[in-house]
């Protein structure tokens, strides 16, 4: 078995991502109340059930008139009799006919017969013999300040498509059209555990030779951001039988399982050994990337197991490159939204490390004079966990570059939420 | 009173923002379990309670040796006696002395006496008379593959500062150092209600002249994104006494109150009238911006009331420019993180509307050859709610531009979460 450990075949990142995604499908759906659907992913097409606006809507506070009645007659300003007052939400009581007008508010329904709204500011009001009159000081054009029925959205128009992440703008649209229940994809439940006899719990005092288990807590937050629900299980010591039992149990209970640690090429490669033991189908156990070259993925009965590196930096990147796209596909998101957004940028500082594998270097993104500039973090060893919190992008340094000088054109992957 | 409505003094956006922020302070704090602190804001300085690594850590699977023992003697490869096996989490049983080595794993504690780790791949193992021996095929340099104590973070170093939003990277750091409880700012509770006799609930069937209340649901999602907790109250009809009672009640119950609607210059300017009635201190009731020029802010007993426009687009922008920074300041975030991030960009398409006020045009952001390009949405009337969901930025068009041609340099504000 130790031969296998050393003769792993490294996949390129895009090929490994494709392989993972080919084993994932959109998950189950559920009908929920729209007011609780923020950050959920839509599982249906939503079409406009009616025109919007559903009535001819006034765009101004003023008077609804017939445009032809506002033209001065022989230099004489026209005056019109005010026969109605239409606040928002009201139904006009009377139609506008020659010589009449209705007081109207922004957003209110324009009465039948009127074909224009004139602003309050271009009118003068007076009362004559108990009759309310209005003088229009500037002729109106037909249609002015009236939003026609269906102008914003005609009935039947597709408002939202399946796979759409619901946020403030989507909620505005759904509420506007009275869509008070929506089908969304069920959140995948993701089981997480760490392996390693060196791991202490976050509440444990430090012991010689040991470190605290930090990756599961980091992963839990990453899983929430990805749109799924994390379940953190206890860490297990380096014991292949225990790991096997735990993975079997987790793959039965959860939609996806992520482990961290136990995938080195050393003697305690328990997750690697487990994946190679034949109880599941290995997708890959080496990826041509730094950090995280030992990232391993397998599938059992249609459920994915990701065995990520125990190095915090490698674990972080491995999650974003492989697990996050899988979760997003389970959430029914479209193909072009599965991976992290990729931008072109200029390198703001030289990055001189050379590697046979593509490097995903944590860095920060700045925009200077409309130009995107990416600065690699100063410390970039895979074990250095402190730079994760300060990064806004992963800078892709392919091996062909053999290091990269300041100003080199690179591609960067935007980290979730990092620009706010 | 109607005179006041028409003679409002318009503040510029930055001045209005400053005025709001001068009336807000960081709120109360609470001690919570770190594993539940994702998306919360830190209210204390966290310093490293110990060195990290806390022991000399092996960076490779291989053997811990004395570098001087790996130099060939007269062309003869050195061999060393393997006296220990140190897996991760274990404490070495013996110190390394001349002629000895210890098998060691990545991440394990390097034994006393050893000053280098050699990779497994450059060694050969053999057993002679029951003694385990290792041959080192390449001389080691002192210090190689050993991460010194405190190399990543020395004890006492500031890890995180107050006002820091906690995410995956911060959780990794906190867990690593066993910081299992943290002081965070309490989430401000924000009461929201709409005003307008035209408003139907999301579950109501459509009625003539009426529209559904969509803004409170949009605002609730925006408030969650900003880090606060929304409480959606029922909409109220246009009735100043009712509005006054509701605002009084809300300002007692919640840390902040946001209303939408009732701030036009028409007859139903109930929120405007309320603010001018003297029961509270008005900060402003006009801002030199489109959409949202009627955005109003007031303060009563140290609590802020924001009366946003009822137009969905204006409500959305008003929240982001004024309410979100206030919430973030209540969460103790630093000055440079309160407002939306601002980038320079080139306009990808002409924007020809001219206005005396600064326009905040919803648009999409793209990066092409490392250059940020902003495309204004095609429909940009303040009432058009459909573009909110498709926007990733607000393009700032100052009045001096008198419209802007394709390629014009503009500033854009990044919308929360819009790039993912």
Short mmCIF file of C-alpha atoms in Angstrom, two decimals, chain A residues 6 34-35 38-39 49-52 54-55 57 61 85-91 103 105-109 120-121 147 151-153 157-160 164-165 167-180 196-199 201-204 206-215 217-222 224-225 238 264-268 311-312 316 324 328 337 340-346 365-373 379 381 383-386 388-390 409 414-420, chain B residues 6 34-35 38-39 49-52 54-55 57 61 85-91 103 105-109 120-121 147 151-153 157-160 164-165 167-180 196-199 201-204 206-215 217-222 224-225 238 264-268 311-312 316 324 328 337 340-346 365-373 379 381 383-386 388-390 409 414-420:
data_model
loop_
_atom_site.label_atom_id
_atom_site.label_comp_id
_atom_site.label_asym_id
_atom_site.label_seq_id
_atom_site.Cartn_x
_atom_site.Cartn_y
_atom_site.Cartn_z
CA UNK A 6 3.99 7.56 -3.53
CA UNK A 34 -40.95 33.72 0.98
CA UNK A 35 -40.30 35.97 3.98
CA UNK A 38 -33.26 35.10 2.25
CA UNK A 39 -29.99 33.35 1.21
CA UNK A 49 -48.67 36.69 -12.23
CA UNK A 50 -49.90 40.13 -13.33
CA UNK A 51 -48.74 43.30 -15.04
CA UNK A 52 -46.62 45.70 -13.02
CA UNK A 54 -51.16 46.77 -12.52
CA UNK A 55 -52.77 50.19 -13.11
CA UNK A 57 -49.55 54.92 -12.09
CA UNK A 61 -47.79 64.62 -6.97
CA UNK A 85 -58.73 63.58 -5.00
CA UNK A 86 -56.85 60.32 -5.49
CA UNK A 87 -54.41 59.34 -2.77
CA UNK A 88 -52.24 56.24 -3.05
CA UNK A 89 -54.22 53.05 -2.70
CA UNK A 90 -57.54 54.66 -3.64
CA UNK A 91 -59.69 54.00 -6.68
CA UNK A 103 -55.73 65.87 -7.50
CA UNK A 105 -50.43 61.55 -5.50
CA UNK A 106 -47.24 59.87 -6.65
CA UNK A 107 -47.98 56.17 -7.01
CA UNK A 108 -51.76 56.58 -7.18
CA UNK A 109 -54.03 55.23 -9.91
CA UNK A 120 -48.12 70.40 -8.34
CA UNK A 121 -45.35 72.98 -8.78
CA UNK A 147 -46.30 54.83 -15.98
CA UNK A 151 -44.34 49.08 -18.18
CA UNK A 152 -41.89 47.61 -15.69
CA UNK A 153 -42.95 43.98 -16.07
CA UNK A 157 -42.48 37.67 -17.84
CA UNK A 158 -39.90 35.42 -16.21
CA UNK A 159 -38.86 37.15 -12.98
CA UNK A 160 -36.48 34.63 -11.51
CA UNK A 164 -31.06 31.93 -8.22
CA UNK A 165 -29.73 32.91 -4.81
CA UNK A 167 -31.36 38.29 -1.57
CA UNK A 168 -32.84 41.77 -1.02
CA UNK A 169 -33.55 42.40 -4.73
CA UNK A 170 -35.19 39.01 -5.26
CA UNK A 171 -37.33 39.44 -2.12
CA UNK A 172 -38.47 42.82 -3.44
CA UNK A 173 -39.62 41.19 -6.68
CA UNK A 174 -41.30 38.19 -5.00
CA UNK A 175 -43.17 40.37 -2.49
CA UNK A 176 -44.25 42.83 -5.19
CA UNK A 177 -45.97 40.01 -7.05
CA UNK A 178 -47.47 38.38 -3.97
CA UNK A 179 -45.37 35.23 -4.39
CA UNK A 180 -45.54 34.38 -0.70
CA UNK A 196 -5.29 13.33 13.99
CA UNK A 197 -4.05 12.11 17.37
CA UNK A 198 -2.44 15.53 17.81
CA UNK A 199 -5.77 17.38 17.96
CA UNK A 201 -10.51 20.62 21.36
CA UNK A 202 -10.86 24.42 21.31
CA UNK A 203 -11.62 24.33 25.07
CA UNK A 204 -8.64 22.11 25.99
CA UNK A 206 -2.38 23.18 25.41
CA UNK A 207 -0.35 19.95 25.71
CA UNK A 208 3.20 19.23 24.51
CA UNK A 209 3.32 18.17 20.85
CA UNK A 210 -0.39 18.82 20.31
CA UNK A 211 -2.35 21.48 18.47
CA UNK A 212 -5.95 22.54 18.65
CA UNK A 213 -8.49 21.47 16.09
CA UNK A 214 -9.20 24.67 14.18
CA UNK A 215 -10.13 23.39 10.73
CA UNK A 217 -14.65 25.49 12.88
CA UNK A 218 -13.24 27.22 9.82
CA UNK A 219 -14.98 24.68 7.56
CA UNK A 220 -18.30 25.13 9.38
CA UNK A 221 -18.24 28.86 8.52
CA UNK A 222 -17.22 28.09 4.92
CA UNK A 224 -22.61 28.18 5.85
CA UNK A 225 -21.31 30.70 3.31
CA UNK A 238 -5.28 8.31 13.72
CA UNK A 264 -0.24 13.03 3.98
CA UNK A 265 2.09 10.56 2.28
CA UNK A 266 3.39 9.50 5.68
CA UNK A 267 2.58 6.57 7.89
CA UNK A 268 -0.66 8.05 9.15
CA UNK A 311 -2.90 22.19 6.88
CA UNK A 312 -5.22 25.15 7.51
CA UNK A 316 -9.24 26.40 3.19
CA UNK A 324 -18.00 24.74 -2.46
CA UNK A 328 -23.56 25.00 -5.06
CA UNK A 337 -21.88 30.27 -10.73
CA UNK A 340 -15.26 31.26 -7.47
CA UNK A 341 -15.43 34.29 -9.79
CA UNK A 342 -12.19 34.70 -11.74
CA UNK A 343 -10.71 38.08 -12.69
CA UNK A 344 -7.59 39.16 -14.50
CA UNK A 345 -5.25 41.37 -12.47
CA UNK A 346 -1.72 42.71 -12.31
CA UNK A 365 -7.06 42.79 -4.10
CA UNK A 366 -6.97 46.51 -4.67
CA UNK A 367 -8.26 48.71 -7.46
CA UNK A 368 -6.08 51.62 -8.42
CA UNK A 369 -7.17 53.90 -11.30
CA UNK A 370 -9.65 51.29 -12.45
CA UNK A 371 -6.94 48.61 -12.63
CA UNK A 372 -7.17 45.47 -10.48
CA UNK A 373 -3.95 44.81 -8.57
CA UNK A 379 4.02 34.48 4.26
CA UNK A 381 3.68 28.46 3.41
CA UNK A 383 0.83 25.77 7.09
CA UNK A 384 0.59 29.49 7.75
CA UNK A 385 -2.97 29.98 8.89
CA UNK A 386 -2.76 33.64 9.83
CA UNK A 388 -6.46 33.39 5.60
CA UNK A 389 -8.32 36.09 7.51
CA UNK A 390 -6.53 38.90 5.68
CA UNK A 409 -0.75 39.56 -15.63
CA UNK A 414 -12.37 36.25 -5.54
CA UNK A 415 -12.83 34.95 -2.01
CA UNK A 416 -16.40 34.91 -0.69
CA UNK A 417 -17.41 38.05 1.17
CA UNK A 418 -13.86 39.32 1.26
CA UNK A 419 -14.49 42.72 -0.32
CA UNK A 420 -16.91 43.83 2.40
CA UNK B 6 -40.99 72.66 -0.39
CA UNK B 34 -16.48 31.21 19.69
CA UNK B 35 -17.97 28.30 17.72
CA UNK B 38 -19.40 33.38 12.67
CA UNK B 39 -20.55 36.74 11.14
CA UNK B 49 -1.84 33.43 24.55
CA UNK B 50 1.17 31.32 23.51
CA UNK B 51 3.72 30.92 20.75
CA UNK B 52 2.59 29.26 17.54
CA UNK B 54 4.26 26.04 20.51
CA UNK B 55 6.95 23.45 19.76
CA UNK B 57 7.41 21.46 14.32
CA UNK B 61 7.52 13.19 6.92
CA UNK B 85 9.16 7.23 16.24
CA UNK B 86 7.29 10.51 16.69
CA UNK B 87 3.80 10.68 15.25
CA UNK B 88 1.75 13.89 15.38
CA UNK B 89 0.57 14.70 18.86
CA UNK B 90 3.22 12.60 20.58
CA UNK B 91 6.05 13.78 22.81
CA UNK B 103 11.28 8.78 12.54
CA UNK B 105 5.73 12.91 10.84
CA UNK B 106 4.72 16.25 9.32
CA UNK B 107 3.43 18.42 12.15
CA UNK B 108 5.05 16.40 14.92
CA UNK B 109 7.34 17.76 17.63
CA UNK B 120 11.59 10.21 3.77
CA UNK B 121 12.28 10.25 0.01
CA UNK B 147 9.35 25.46 11.91
CA UNK B 151 7.60 31.35 13.86
CA UNK B 152 4.05 32.01 12.71
CA UNK B 153 2.92 34.00 15.73
CA UNK B 157 1.04 39.24 19.21
CA UNK B 158 -2.24 40.95 18.43
CA UNK B 159 -4.30 38.44 16.46
CA UNK B 160 -7.55 40.34 16.00
CA UNK B 164 -13.34 42.74 13.16
CA UNK B 165 -16.03 40.75 11.38
CA UNK B 167 -15.41 34.61 9.37
CA UNK B 168 -13.60 31.37 8.45
CA UNK B 169 -10.10 32.85 8.77
CA UNK B 170 -10.80 34.48 12.13
CA UNK B 171 -12.37 31.26 13.47
CA UNK B 172 -9.27 29.36 12.41
CA UNK B 173 -7.09 31.75 14.42
CA UNK B 174 -9.35 31.80 17.49
CA UNK B 175 -9.65 28.01 17.61
CA UNK B 176 -5.92 27.54 17.10
CA UNK B 177 -5.25 29.57 20.23
CA UNK B 178 -8.01 28.01 22.29
CA UNK B 179 -9.95 31.29 22.52
CA UNK B 180 -13.26 29.52 23.03
CA UNK B 196 -49.01 53.91 2.95
CA UNK B 197 -52.73 53.28 2.58
CA UNK B 198 -51.94 51.65 -0.77
CA UNK B 199 -50.02 48.76 0.76
CA UNK B 201 -49.54 42.32 2.50
CA UNK B 202 -47.49 39.81 0.49
CA UNK B 203 -50.28 37.23 1.02
CA UNK B 204 -53.12 39.56 -0.06
CA UNK B 206 -54.25 42.33 -5.69
CA UNK B 207 -56.79 45.18 -5.38
CA UNK B 208 -57.36 48.12 -7.73
CA UNK B 209 -55.02 51.05 -7.07
CA UNK B 210 -53.01 49.11 -4.49
CA UNK B 211 -49.55 47.57 -4.45
CA UNK B 212 -47.96 45.01 -2.21
CA UNK B 213 -45.59 45.97 0.56
CA UNK B 214 -42.23 44.74 -0.73
CA UNK B 215 -39.78 47.15 0.89
CA UNK B 217 -38.94 42.30 3.18
CA UNK B 218 -36.11 43.75 1.12
CA UNK B 219 -34.98 45.83 4.11
CA UNK B 220 -35.09 42.80 6.42
CA UNK B 221 -32.57 41.01 4.17
CA UNK B 222 -30.41 44.15 3.94
CA UNK B 224 -29.30 40.85 8.16
CA UNK B 225 -26.46 41.45 5.69
CA UNK B 238 -51.31 57.26 5.96
CA UNK B 264 -42.83 62.62 -0.55
CA UNK B 265 -43.49 66.35 -0.90
CA UNK B 266 -47.19 65.63 -1.41
CA UNK B 267 -50.14 65.74 0.92
CA UNK B 268 -49.32 62.43 2.56
CA UNK B 311 -39.75 53.80 -4.04
CA UNK B 312 -38.00 50.42 -3.98
CA UNK B 316 -32.57 50.22 -1.37
CA UNK B 324 -25.92 50.28 6.83
CA UNK B 328 -21.82 48.92 11.21
CA UNK B 337 -15.25 49.84 6.91
CA UNK B 340 -19.59 50.55 0.89
CA UNK B 341 -16.18 49.97 -0.70
CA UNK B 342 -15.50 52.47 -3.48
CA UNK B 343 -13.58 51.65 -6.64
CA UNK B 344 -12.64 53.60 -9.73
CA UNK B 345 -13.96 52.16 -12.99
CA UNK B 346 -14.62 52.98 -16.63
CA UNK B 365 -19.36 45.36 -12.67
CA UNK B 366 -17.07 43.41 -14.97
CA UNK B 367 -13.32 43.05 -15.15
CA UNK B 368 -11.83 42.88 -18.61
CA UNK B 369 -8.04 42.64 -19.00
CA UNK B 370 -7.57 43.74 -15.41
CA UNK B 371 -9.67 46.88 -15.98
CA UNK B 372 -12.86 47.44 -13.98
CA UNK B 373 -15.81 48.31 -16.23
CA UNK B 379 -33.91 51.08 -16.85
CA UNK B 381 -36.10 55.21 -12.92
CA UNK B 383 -39.41 53.27 -9.14
CA UNK B 384 -38.02 50.43 -11.21
CA UNK B 385 -37.48 47.66 -8.71
CA UNK B 386 -36.49 44.91 -11.11
CA UNK B 388 -31.98 45.76 -7.86
CA UNK B 389 -31.54 42.00 -8.06
CA UNK B 390 -29.28 42.21 -11.11
CA UNK B 409 -13.85 57.43 -15.40
CA UNK B 414 -19.64 47.70 -4.48
CA UNK B 415 -22.95 46.17 -3.46
CA UNK B 416 -22.82 43.64 -0.61
CA UNK B 417 -22.41 40.05 -1.74
CA UNK B 418 -23.05 40.97 -5.34
CA UNK B 419 -19.92 39.44 -6.83
CA UNK B 420 -20.71 35.93 -5.64
#
